mmCIF file of C-alpha atoms in Angstrom:
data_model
loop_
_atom_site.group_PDB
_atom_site.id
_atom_site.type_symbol
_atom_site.label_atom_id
_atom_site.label_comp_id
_atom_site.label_asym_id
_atom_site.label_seq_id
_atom_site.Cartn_x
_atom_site.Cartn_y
_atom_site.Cartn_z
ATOM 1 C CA UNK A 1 130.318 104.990 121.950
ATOM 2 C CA UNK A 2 126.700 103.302 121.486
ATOM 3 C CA UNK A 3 125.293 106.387 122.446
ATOM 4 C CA UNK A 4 127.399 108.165 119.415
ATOM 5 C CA UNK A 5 126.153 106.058 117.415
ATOM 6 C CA UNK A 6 122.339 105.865 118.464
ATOM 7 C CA UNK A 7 122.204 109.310 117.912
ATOM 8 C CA UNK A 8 123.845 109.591 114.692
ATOM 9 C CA UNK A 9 122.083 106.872 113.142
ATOM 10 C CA UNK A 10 118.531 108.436 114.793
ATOM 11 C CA UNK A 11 119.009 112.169 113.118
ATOM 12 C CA UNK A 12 120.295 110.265 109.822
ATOM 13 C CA UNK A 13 117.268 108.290 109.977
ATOM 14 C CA UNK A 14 114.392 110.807 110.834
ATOM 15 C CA UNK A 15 116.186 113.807 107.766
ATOM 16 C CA UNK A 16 116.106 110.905 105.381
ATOM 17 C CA UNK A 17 112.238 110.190 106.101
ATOM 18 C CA UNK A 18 111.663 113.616 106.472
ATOM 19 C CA UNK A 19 113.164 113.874 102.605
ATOM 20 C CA UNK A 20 111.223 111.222 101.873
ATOM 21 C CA UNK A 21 107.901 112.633 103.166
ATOM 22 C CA UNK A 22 108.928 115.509 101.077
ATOM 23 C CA UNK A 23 107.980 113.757 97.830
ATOM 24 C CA UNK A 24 104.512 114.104 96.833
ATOM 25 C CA UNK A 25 104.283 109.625 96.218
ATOM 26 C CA UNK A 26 105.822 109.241 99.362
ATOM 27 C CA UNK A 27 103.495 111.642 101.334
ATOM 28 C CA UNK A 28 100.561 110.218 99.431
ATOM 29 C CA UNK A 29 101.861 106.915 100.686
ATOM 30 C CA UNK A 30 101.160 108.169 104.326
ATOM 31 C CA UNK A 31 98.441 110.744 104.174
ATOM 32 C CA UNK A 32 96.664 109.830 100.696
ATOM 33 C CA UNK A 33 97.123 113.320 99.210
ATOM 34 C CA UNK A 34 100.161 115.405 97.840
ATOM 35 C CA UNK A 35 101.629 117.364 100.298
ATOM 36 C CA UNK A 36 101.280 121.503 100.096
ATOM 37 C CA UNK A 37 103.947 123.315 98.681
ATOM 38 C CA UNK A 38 104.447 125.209 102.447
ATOM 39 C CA UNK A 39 104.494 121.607 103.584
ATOM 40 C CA UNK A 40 107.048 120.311 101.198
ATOM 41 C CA UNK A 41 109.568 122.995 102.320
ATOM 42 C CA UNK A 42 109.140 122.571 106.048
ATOM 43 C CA UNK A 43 109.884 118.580 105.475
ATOM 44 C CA UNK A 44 113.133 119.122 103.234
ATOM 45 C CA UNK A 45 114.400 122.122 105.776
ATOM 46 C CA UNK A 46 113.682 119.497 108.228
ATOM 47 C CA UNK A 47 115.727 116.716 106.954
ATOM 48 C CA UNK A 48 118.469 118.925 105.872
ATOM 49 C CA UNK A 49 118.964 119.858 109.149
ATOM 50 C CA UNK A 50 118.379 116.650 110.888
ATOM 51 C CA UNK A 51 121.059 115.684 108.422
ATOM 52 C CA UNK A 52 123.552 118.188 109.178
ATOM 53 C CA UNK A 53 123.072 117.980 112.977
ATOM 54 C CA UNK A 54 123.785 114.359 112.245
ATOM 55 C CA UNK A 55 127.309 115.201 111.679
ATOM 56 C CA UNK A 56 127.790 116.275 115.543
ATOM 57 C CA UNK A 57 127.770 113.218 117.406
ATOM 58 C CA UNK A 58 130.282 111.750 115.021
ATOM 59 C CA UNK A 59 132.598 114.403 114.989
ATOM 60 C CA UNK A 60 132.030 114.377 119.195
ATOM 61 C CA UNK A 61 132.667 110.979 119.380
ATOM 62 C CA UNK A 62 135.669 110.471 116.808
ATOM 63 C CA UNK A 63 138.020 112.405 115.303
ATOM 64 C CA UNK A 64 136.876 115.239 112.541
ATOM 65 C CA UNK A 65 138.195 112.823 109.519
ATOM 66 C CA UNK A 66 137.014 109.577 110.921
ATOM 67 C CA UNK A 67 134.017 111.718 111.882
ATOM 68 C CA UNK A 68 132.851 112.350 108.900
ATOM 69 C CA UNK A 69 133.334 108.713 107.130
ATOM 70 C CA UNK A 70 131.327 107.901 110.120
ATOM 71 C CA UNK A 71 128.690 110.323 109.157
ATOM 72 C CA UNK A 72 128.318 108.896 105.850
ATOM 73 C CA UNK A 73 128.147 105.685 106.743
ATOM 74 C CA UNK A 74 125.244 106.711 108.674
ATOM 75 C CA UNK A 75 123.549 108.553 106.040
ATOM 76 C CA UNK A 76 123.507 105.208 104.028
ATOM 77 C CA UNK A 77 122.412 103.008 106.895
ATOM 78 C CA UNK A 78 119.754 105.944 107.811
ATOM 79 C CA UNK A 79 118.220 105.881 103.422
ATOM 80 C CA UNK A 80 118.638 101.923 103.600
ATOM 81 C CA UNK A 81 116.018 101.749 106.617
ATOM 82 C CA UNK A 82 113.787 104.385 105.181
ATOM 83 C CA UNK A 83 114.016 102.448 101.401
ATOM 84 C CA UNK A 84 113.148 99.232 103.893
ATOM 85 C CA UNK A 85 110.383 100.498 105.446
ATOM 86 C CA UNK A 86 108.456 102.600 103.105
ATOM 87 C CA UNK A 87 106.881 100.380 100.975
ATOM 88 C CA UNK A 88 105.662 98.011 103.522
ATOM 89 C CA UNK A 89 104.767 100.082 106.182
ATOM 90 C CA UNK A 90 104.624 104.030 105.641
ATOM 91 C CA UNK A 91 102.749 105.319 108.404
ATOM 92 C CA UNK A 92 104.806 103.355 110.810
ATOM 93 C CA UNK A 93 108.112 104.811 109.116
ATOM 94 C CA UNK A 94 106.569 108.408 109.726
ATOM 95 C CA UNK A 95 105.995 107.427 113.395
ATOM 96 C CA UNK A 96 108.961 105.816 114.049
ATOM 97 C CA UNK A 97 110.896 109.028 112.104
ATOM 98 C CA UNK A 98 109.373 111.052 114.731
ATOM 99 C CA UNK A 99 110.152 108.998 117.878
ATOM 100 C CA UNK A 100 113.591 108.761 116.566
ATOM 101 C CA UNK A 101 113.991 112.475 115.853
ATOM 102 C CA UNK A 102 113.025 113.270 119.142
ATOM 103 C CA UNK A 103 115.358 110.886 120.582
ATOM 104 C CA UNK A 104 118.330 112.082 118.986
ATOM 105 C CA UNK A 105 117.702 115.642 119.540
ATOM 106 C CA UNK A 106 117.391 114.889 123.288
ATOM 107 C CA UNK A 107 120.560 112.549 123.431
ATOM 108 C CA UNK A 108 122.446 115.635 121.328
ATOM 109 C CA UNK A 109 122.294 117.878 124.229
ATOM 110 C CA UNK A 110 124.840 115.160 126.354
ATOM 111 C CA UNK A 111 127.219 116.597 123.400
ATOM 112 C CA UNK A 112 127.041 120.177 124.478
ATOM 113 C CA UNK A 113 128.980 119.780 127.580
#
């Protein structure tokens, strides 16, 4: 169960800072300069997905309906640690994003078999 929810709350957490990142303030926040537009896409395809695949684990691990109330109680807790985070310390929220990304995506494959 902890592992369901590590890796729900991880993808929920990395698409929401990858929308986030998206947003020319926000990316300024982090790298000082608006982001290209080629660079814009790639972060909001990114956090789309990371969003949708965020929907697995909880649908794995519960039923489909309770699955899904699951999954957007996760998108919520995922937005309230980016809105936490962001103003206080942005670069570490991009880092952190990332480690957590990659950590979910690695626990995700324990839901293939």
């Amino acid at each position: 169960m902890i592992h369901t929810i590590l890796c729900a709350l991880g993808l929920a957490y990395a698409g929401m800072a990858s929308l986030s990142l998206a947003m020319d303030r926000h990316h300024g926040q982090v790298w000082g300069r608006d982001a290209a537009p080629n660079v814009r896409r790639a972060l909001q395809l990114t956090g789309a997905l990371l969003l949708a695949l965020a929907i697995w684990p909880c649908v794995a691990g519960w039923s489909a309906t309770v699955g899904v109330v699951a999954w957007l109680g996760f998108l919520s807790a995922g937005a309230l640690l980016v809105v936490l985070l962001l103003p206080y310390a942005p670069r570490l929220l991009f880092r952190s994003s990332l480690l957590a990304a990659v950590a979910a995506l690695a626990g995700l494959v324990t839901f293939l078999h």
